[in-house]
Amino acid sequence: MRYEAPQTTPEAVALLAGTKGKVHILAGGTDLIVRMKGGFVEPDMVLDIKRIKAMHLIRKTKSGLSIGAAVTCGEMGVHKALKKAWPGVVESANLIGSDQIQGRCTITGNLCNASPAADSIPALIAADARALIAGPKGERLLDVGSLPTGPGKNALKKGELVVSIELPPRDARSADAYLRFTPRTEMDIAVVSAAVNLTIDRQGVITAARVALGAVAPTAIRVPAAEKALLGNKLDAATLAAVGEACSAACKPIDDKRGTVEYRTRVAGVLAKRAAQAAWMRAGGKP
Amino acid sequence: MTQLVNTNINGDAVGFNCETDETLLDVLRNRVGLTGAKEGCGTGDCGACSVILDGTLVCACLVLGMEAEGRKVETVEGLSDGAELHPLQSKFIEHAALQCGICTPGFLMAAKALLKNNPDPTEEEIRYALAGNLCRCTGYDKIVRAVQATAAELRGG
Ligand SMILES: Cc1cc2nc3c(=O)[nH]c(=O)nc-3n(C[C@H](O)[C@H](O)[C@H](O)COP(=O)(O)OP(=O)(O)OC[C@H]3O[C@@H](n4cnc5c(N)ncnc54)[C@H](O)[C@@H]3O)c2cc1C
Ligand code: FES
Ligand code: FES
């Protein structure tokens, strides 16, 4: 196996595009190295992106905030401006694993690994984030929701890698929230999860809303019906009930020892309602 | 493919040859002769392999040896000052926070990382910070007490 740690993105793209065989990108390695050791992947080359300085930055851009692909989730958790603007995205990232895992794992790795239960993906979809992708043909932006295409599969082409996750500008009175259900409080994988991102006006009427669910389908899903239920309304009992129903109706979960179909479907609605309430309070809504 | 890696372990410059797919844990144990970090699971779940890499707590079983080039690695072997135990080590002994001891190097490194960032943690914060470390023997309570006692002693100067 070859190990390469290029110092710039163009070098990384050239290595990815120019190397025959199985090339795997290494960010924190908390998925990749586990799979290598289990014999599930046998890379001909591992390309470590952590020596690319630009990928370690969280920066303000003209259009919002940019989180470099090598920024660890632990680093996101101590970044004040990021936490203030996107508390839901940060809480989803900080739920991944233990402190040891937080010191290594990235949201880009979480996204590219494309687990149906990945914690940051619903929050990034609700945030309307985009992945900035570099490849042999230059750069492109892709909605985070379109990047995972199925369990363990993503839409990246040969030679491409994710450079950063781009979060849009934030209007006043906006906030997001992410909640997951796990049998243990720490170190566990979501049985169901929900993310809600919303903006309210001075009267508390919801003027923008995005809702996403995790672990209830092969990829994280957006729930337009729940968004429609929120838009133009305050977060009263009727609105909340409609959000819960829409989310339960959108579920196509698996049945396994961690949760039955009925259970996951029901809990999805409950979590979505609670996430909506949390986002609403953070946005300045009055209960 | 073996390659030479130059790194710094517990303050000493160390060079080692390693396979490109070998983990830092295997390198430490099998090539450098530092067997403090243990392999409990090899998959990031137990924390027995915890070391501090460039100031950040990580599982050495999920780091490649190649990644250590030019980095600083701290292991449990560097905790004591010669024969002088680190306060965490003394308090672990005092509070009987270990039985078989397999998990102890990992807990010590995780506790060290915690106290560096948070010198006065609550019990809940300690339990969260140590959630990535598993212990089959002690039931955790004595470990939490030992960390609390160390924090108090270090704050006291
Ligand atoms: C003990 C433990 C607990 C965990 N708990 C959770 C949890 O609670 N919730 C959860 O969602 N996940 C969890 N995970 C899974 C894992 O930690 C996360 O998915 C993490 O975010 C992966 O990030 P990483 O940087 O380590 O990815 P890596 O392992 O480095 O990469 C993951 C995948 O993405 C690809 N990739 C990485 N970076 C890029 C890039 N820039 N461009 C293109 N492709 C890229 C890699 O090639 C690989 O296929 C856990 C893992 C462990 C070991
Ligand atoms: S051996 Fe590394 S976490 Fe268990
Ligand atoms: S003392 Fe035996 S596992 Fe912790």
CSV table of N, CA, C and O in Angstrom, one decimal, chain A residues 68-143:
chain,number,residue,atom,x,y,z
A,68,GLY,N,-13.3,23.4,6.4
A,68,GLY,CA,-12.4,22.6,5.7
A,68,GLY,C,-12.6,21.1,6.0
A,68,GLY,O,-13.0,20.7,7.0
A,69,ALA,N,-12.2,20.3,5.0
A,69,ALA,CA,-12.5,18.8,5.1
A,69,ALA,C,-11.7,18.2,6.1
A,69,ALA,O,-12.0,17.1,6.6
A,70,ALA,N,-10.6,18.8,6.6
A,70,ALA,CA,-9.8,18.1,7.7
A,70,ALA,C,-10.1,18.7,9.0
A,70,ALA,O,-9.5,18.3,10.0
A,71,VAL,N,-11.0,19.6,9.2
A,71,VAL,CA,-11.4,20.2,10.5
A,71,VAL,C,-12.1,19.1,11.3
A,71,VAL,O,-13.0,18.4,10.8
A,72,THR,N,-11.6,18.8,12.5
A,72,THR,CA,-12.2,17.7,13.3
A,72,THR,C,-13.5,18.2,13.9
A,72,THR,O,-13.7,19.4,14.1
A,73,CYS,N,-14.3,17.3,14.3
A,73,CYS,CA,-15.6,17.7,14.9
A,73,CYS,C,-15.3,18.3,16.3
A,73,CYS,O,-16.0,19.2,16.7
A,74,GLY,N,-14.2,17.9,16.9
A,74,GLY,CA,-13.8,18.5,18.2
A,74,GLY,C,-13.5,20.0,18.0
A,74,GLY,O,-13.9,20.8,18.8
A,75,GLU,N,-12.8,20.3,16.9
A,75,GLU,CA,-12.5,21.7,16.6
A,75,GLU,C,-13.8,22.5,16.3
A,75,GLU,O,-13.9,23.7,16.7
A,76,MET,N,-14.7,21.9,15.7
A,76,MET,CA,-16.0,22.6,15.4
A,76,MET,C,-16.7,23.0,16.7
A,76,MET,O,-17.3,24.1,16.9
A,77,GLY,N,-16.6,22.1,17.7
A,77,GLY,CA,-17.2,22.3,19.0
A,77,GLY,C,-16.7,23.5,19.8
A,77,GLY,O,-17.3,23.9,20.7
A,78,VAL,N,-15.5,23.9,19.5
A,78,VAL,CA,-14.9,25.0,20.3
A,78,VAL,C,-14.8,26.3,19.4
A,78,VAL,O,-14.2,27.3,19.8
A,79,HIS,N,-15.5,26.3,18.2
A,79,HIS,CA,-15.5,27.5,17.4
A,79,HIS,C,-16.7,28.3,17.6
A,79,HIS,O,-17.8,27.9,17.3
A,80,LYS,N,-16.5,29.5,18.3
A,80,LYS,CA,-17.6,30.3,18.8
A,80,LYS,C,-18.6,30.7,17.7
A,80,LYS,O,-19.8,30.6,17.8
A,81,ALA,N,-18.0,31.3,16.6
A,81,ALA,CA,-18.9,31.8,15.5
A,81,ALA,C,-19.7,30.7,14.9
A,81,ALA,O,-20.9,30.9,14.5
A,82,LEU,N,-19.1,29.6,14.7
A,82,LEU,CA,-19.8,28.5,14.0
A,82,LEU,C,-20.9,28.0,14.9
A,82,LEU,O,-22.0,27.7,14.5
A,83,LYS,N,-20.6,27.9,16.2
A,83,LYS,CA,-21.6,27.4,17.2
A,83,LYS,C,-22.8,28.3,17.3
A,83,LYS,O,-23.9,27.9,17.4
A,84,LYS,N,-22.5,29.6,17.2
A,84,LYS,CA,-23.5,30.6,17.3
A,84,LYS,C,-24.5,30.6,16.1
A,84,LYS,O,-25.7,30.6,16.2
A,85,ALA,N,-23.9,30.5,14.9
A,85,ALA,CA,-24.7,30.5,13.7
A,85,ALA,C,-25.4,29.1,13.5
A,85,ALA,O,-26.5,29.1,13.0
A,86,TRP,N,-24.7,28.0,13.8
A,86,TRP,CA,-25.2,26.7,13.4
A,86,TRP,C,-25.1,25.7,14.6
A,86,TRP,O,-24.4,24.7,14.5
A,87,PRO,N,-25.9,26.0,15.7
A,87,PRO,CA,-25.8,25.2,16.8
A,87,PRO,C,-26.2,23.7,16.5
A,87,PRO,O,-25.7,22.8,17.1
A,88,GLY,N,-27.1,23.5,15.6
A,88,GLY,CA,-27.6,22.2,15.3
A,88,GLY,C,-26.5,21.4,14.5
A,88,GLY,O,-26.3,20.2,14.8
A,89,VAL,N,-25.9,22.0,13.6
A,89,VAL,CA,-24.8,21.4,12.9
A,89,VAL,C,-23.7,20.9,13.8
A,89,VAL,O,-23.2,19.8,13.8
A,90,VAL,N,-23.3,21.9,14.7
A,90,VAL,CA,-22.2,21.6,15.7
A,90,VAL,C,-22.7,20.5,16.6
A,90,VAL,O,-21.9,19.6,16.9
A,91,GLU,N,-23.9,20.5,17.1
A,91,GLU,CA,-24.3,19.4,18.1
A,91,GLU,C,-24.3,18.1,17.4
A,91,GLU,O,-24.0,17.1,18.0
A,92,SER,N,-24.7,18.1,16.1
A,92,SER,CA,-24.7,16.8,15.4
A,92,SER,C,-23.3,16.3,15.2
A,92,SER,O,-23.0,15.1,15.4
A,93,ALA,N,-22.3,17.1,14.9
A,93,ALA,CA,-20.9,16.7,14.8
A,93,ALA,C,-20.4,16.3,16.1
A,93,ALA,O,-19.6,15.3,16.2
A,94,ASN,N,-20.7,16.9,17.2
A,94,ASN,CA,-20.2,16.6,18.5
A,94,ASN,C,-20.8,15.3,19.1
A,94,ASN,O,-20.3,14.8,20.1
A,95,LEU,N,-21.8,14.8,18.5
A,95,LEU,CA,-22.4,13.5,19.0
A,95,LEU,C,-21.6,12.3,18.5
A,95,LEU,O,-21.8,11.2,19.0
A,96,ILE,N,-20.8,12.5,17.5
A,96,ILE,CA,-20.0,11.4,16.9
A,96,ILE,C,-19.0,10.9,17.9
A,96,ILE,O,-18.1,11.6,18.3
A,97,GLY,N,-19.2,9.6,18.3
A,97,GLY,CA,-18.1,9.0,19.1
A,97,GLY,C,-17.7,9.7,20.4
A,97,GLY,O,-18.5,10.5,21.0
A,98,SER,N,-16.6,9.3,20.9
A,98,SER,CA,-16.0,9.7,22.2
A,98,SER,C,-15.1,10.9,22.0
A,98,SER,O,-14.9,11.4,20.8
A,99,ASP,N,-14.5,11.4,23.0
A,99,ASP,CA,-13.5,12.5,22.9
A,99,ASP,C,-12.3,12.0,22.0
A,99,ASP,O,-11.8,12.8,21.2
A,100,GLN,N,-11.9,10.8,22.1
A,100,GLN,CA,-10.9,10.3,21.2
A,100,GLN,C,-11.3,10.3,19.8
A,100,GLN,O,-10.5,10.7,18.9
A,101,ILE,N,-12.5,10.0,19.5
A,101,ILE,CA,-13.0,10.0,18.1
A,101,ILE,C,-13.2,11.5,17.6
A,101,ILE,O,-12.8,11.8,16.5
A,102,GLN,N,-13.7,12.3,18.5
A,102,GLN,CA,-13.8,13.8,18.2
A,102,GLN,C,-12.5,14.4,17.8
A,102,GLN,O,-12.5,15.3,17.0
A,103,GLY,N,-11.4,13.9,18.4
A,103,GLY,CA,-10.1,14.5,18.0
A,103,GLY,C,-9.7,14.2,16.6
A,103,GLY,O,-8.7,14.7,16.1
A,104,ARG,N,-10.4,13.3,15.9
A,104,ARG,CA,-10.0,12.8,14.6
A,104,ARG,C,-11.1,13.0,13.6
A,104,ARG,O,-10.8,13.3,12.4
A,105,CYS,N,-12.3,12.7,13.9
A,105,CYS,CA,-13.4,12.6,12.9
A,105,CYS,C,-13.8,13.9,12.3
A,105,CYS,O,-13.6,15.0,12.9
A,106,THR,N,-14.3,13.9,11.1
A,106,THR,CA,-14.7,15.1,10.3
A,106,THR,C,-16.1,14.9,9.8
A,106,THR,O,-16.6,13.8,9.6
A,107,ILE,N,-16.8,16.1,9.6
A,107,ILE,CA,-18.1,15.9,9.0
A,107,ILE,C,-18.0,15.5,7.5
A,107,ILE,O,-18.9,14.9,7.0
A,108,THR,N,-16.9,15.9,6.9
A,108,THR,CA,-16.7,15.5,5.5
A,108,THR,C,-16.6,14.0,5.4
A,108,THR,O,-17.2,13.3,4.5
A,109,GLY,N,-15.8,13.4,6.3
A,109,GLY,CA,-15.7,11.9,6.4
A,109,GLY,C,-17.1,11.3,6.7
A,109,GLY,O,-17.4,10.3,6.1
A,110,ASN,N,-17.8,11.9,7.6
A,110,ASN,CA,-19.1,11.4,8.0
A,110,ASN,C,-20.0,11.4,6.7
A,110,ASN,O,-20.8,10.4,6.5
A,111,LEU,N,-20.0,12.5,6.0
A,111,LEU,CA,-20.8,12.6,4.8
A,111,LEU,C,-20.4,11.6,3.7
A,111,LEU,O,-21.2,10.9,3.1
A,112,CYS,N,-19.1,11.6,3.4
A,112,CYS,CA,-18.6,10.7,2.3
A,112,CYS,C,-18.8,9.2,2.6
A,112,CYS,O,-19.0,8.4,1.8
A,113,ASN,N,-18.7,8.9,3.9
A,113,ASN,CA,-18.8,7.5,4.3
A,113,ASN,C,-20.3,7.0,4.1
A,113,ASN,O,-20.5,5.9,4.0
A,114,ALA,N,-21.2,8.0,4.1
A,114,ALA,CA,-22.6,7.8,3.7
A,114,ALA,C,-23.3,6.7,4.5
A,114,ALA,O,-24.1,5.9,3.9
A,115,SER,N,-23.2,6.6,5.8
A,115,SER,CA,-24.0,5.7,6.6
A,115,SER,C,-25.4,6.3,6.7
A,115,SER,O,-25.5,7.5,6.8
A,116,PRO,N,-26.4,5.4,6.6
A,116,PRO,CA,-27.8,6.0,6.8
A,116,PRO,C,-28.0,6.6,8.1
A,116,PRO,O,-28.9,7.5,8.3
A,117,ALA,N,-27.2,6.2,9.1
A,117,ALA,CA,-27.4,6.7,10.5
A,117,ALA,C,-26.3,7.8,10.8
A,117,ALA,O,-26.2,8.2,12.0
A,118,ALA,N,-25.6,8.3,9.8
A,118,ALA,CA,-24.5,9.3,10.1
A,118,ALA,C,-25.2,10.5,10.8
A,118,ALA,O,-26.2,11.0,10.3
A,119,ASP,N,-24.6,11.0,11.8
A,119,ASP,CA,-25.2,12.1,12.6
A,119,ASP,C,-25.2,13.4,11.9
A,119,ASP,O,-26.1,14.2,12.0
A,120,SER,N,-24.1,13.8,11.3
A,120,SER,CA,-24.0,15.1,10.7
A,120,SER,C,-24.8,15.3,9.5
A,120,SER,O,-25.2,16.5,9.1
A,121,ILE,N,-25.2,14.3,8.8
A,121,ILE,CA,-25.8,14.4,7.5
A,121,ILE,C,-27.2,15.1,7.6
A,121,ILE,O,-27.5,16.1,6.8
A,122,PRO,N,-28.1,14.6,8.4
A,122,PRO,CA,-29.4,15.3,8.5
A,122,PRO,C,-29.3,16.8,8.8
A,122,PRO,O,-29.9,17.7,8.3
A,123,ALA,N,-28.3,17.1,9.8
A,123,ALA,CA,-28.2,18.5,10.1
A,123,ALA,C,-27.6,19.3,9.0
A,123,ALA,O,-28.0,20.5,8.8
A,124,LEU,N,-26.7,18.7,8.2
A,124,LEU,CA,-26.2,19.5,7.0
A,124,LEU,C,-27.2,19.7,6.0
A,124,LEU,O,-27.3,20.7,5.3
A,125,ILE,N,-28.1,18.7,5.8
A,125,ILE,CA,-29.2,18.8,4.8
A,125,ILE,C,-30.1,19.9,5.3
A,125,ILE,O,-30.5,20.8,4.5
A,126,ALA,N,-30.5,19.9,6.5
A,126,ALA,CA,-31.4,20.9,7.1
A,126,ALA,C,-30.8,22.3,6.9
A,126,ALA,O,-31.4,23.3,6.7
A,127,ALA,N,-29.4,22.4,7.0
A,127,ALA,CA,-28.7,23.6,6.9
A,127,ALA,C,-28.6,24.1,5.5
A,127,ALA,O,-28.1,25.2,5.2
A,128,ASP,N,-29.0,23.3,4.5
A,128,ASP,CA,-28.8,23.6,3.1
A,128,ASP,C,-27.3,23.8,2.8
A,128,ASP,O,-27.0,24.7,2.0
A,129,ALA,N,-26.5,22.9,3.3
A,129,ALA,CA,-25.0,23.0,3.1
A,129,ALA,C,-24.7,22.4,1.7
A,129,ALA,O,-25.4,21.6,1.2
A,130,ARG,N,-23.5,22.8,1.2
A,130,ARG,CA,-23.0,22.3,0.0
A,130,ARG,C,-21.6,21.8,0.2
A,130,ARG,O,-20.9,22.3,1.0
A,131,ALA,N,-21.3,20.7,-0.6
A,131,ALA,CA,-19.9,20.2,-0.5
A,131,ALA,C,-19.2,20.9,-1.7
A,131,ALA,O,-19.6,20.8,-2.8
A,132,LEU,N,-18.0,21.5,-1.4
A,132,LEU,CA,-17.2,22.0,-2.5
A,132,LEU,C,-16.2,20.9,-2.8
A,132,LEU,O,-15.5,20.4,-2.0
A,133,ILE,N,-16.3,20.5,-4.1
A,133,ILE,CA,-15.6,19.3,-4.6
A,133,ILE,C,-14.5,19.8,-5.6
A,133,ILE,O,-14.8,20.6,-6.5
A,134,ALA,N,-13.3,19.3,-5.4
A,134,ALA,CA,-12.2,19.5,-6.4
A,134,ALA,C,-12.0,18.3,-7.2
A,134,ALA,O,-12.0,17.2,-6.6
A,135,GLY,N,-11.7,18.4,-8.5
A,135,GLY,CA,-11.4,17.2,-9.3
A,135,GLY,C,-10.6,17.6,-10.5
A,135,GLY,O,-10.3,18.8,-10.7
A,136,PRO,N,-10.4,16.7,-11.4
A,136,PRO,CA,-9.5,17.0,-12.6
A,136,PRO,C,-10.1,18.1,-13.5
A,136,PRO,O,-9.4,18.8,-14.2
A,137,LYS,N,-11.5,18.2,-13.4
A,137,LYS,CA,-12.1,19.2,-14.3
A,137,LYS,C,-12.3,20.5,-13.5
A,137,LYS,O,-13.1,21.4,-14.0
A,138,GLY,N,-11.8,20.7,-12.4
A,138,GLY,CA,-12.0,22.0,-11.6
A,138,GLY,C,-12.9,21.7,-10.4
A,138,GLY,O,-13.0,20.6,-9.9
A,139,GLU,N,-13.5,22.8,-9.9
A,139,GLU,CA,-14.3,22.7,-8.7
A,139,GLU,C,-15.8,22.6,-9.1
A,139,GLU,O,-16.2,23.2,-10.1
A,140,ARG,N,-16.6,22.0,-8.2
A,140,ARG,CA,-18.0,22.1,-8.3
A,140,ARG,C,-18.6,22.0,-7.0
A,140,ARG,O,-18.0,21.6,-6.0
A,141,LEU,N,-19.9,22.5,-6.9
A,141,LEU,CA,-20.6,22.5,-5.6
A,141,LEU,C,-21.8,21.5,-5.7
A,141,LEU,O,-22.4,21.5,-6.8
A,142,LEU,N,-21.9,20.7,-4.7
A,142,LEU,CA,-23.0,19.7,-4.7
A,142,LEU,C,-23.8,19.8,-3.4
A,142,LEU,O,-23.2,19.9,-2.3
A,143,ASP,N,-25.1,19.8,-3.5
A,143,ASP,CA,-26.0,19.7,-2.3
A,143,ASP,C,-25.5,18.6,-1.4
A,143,ASP,O,-25.4,17.5,-2.0
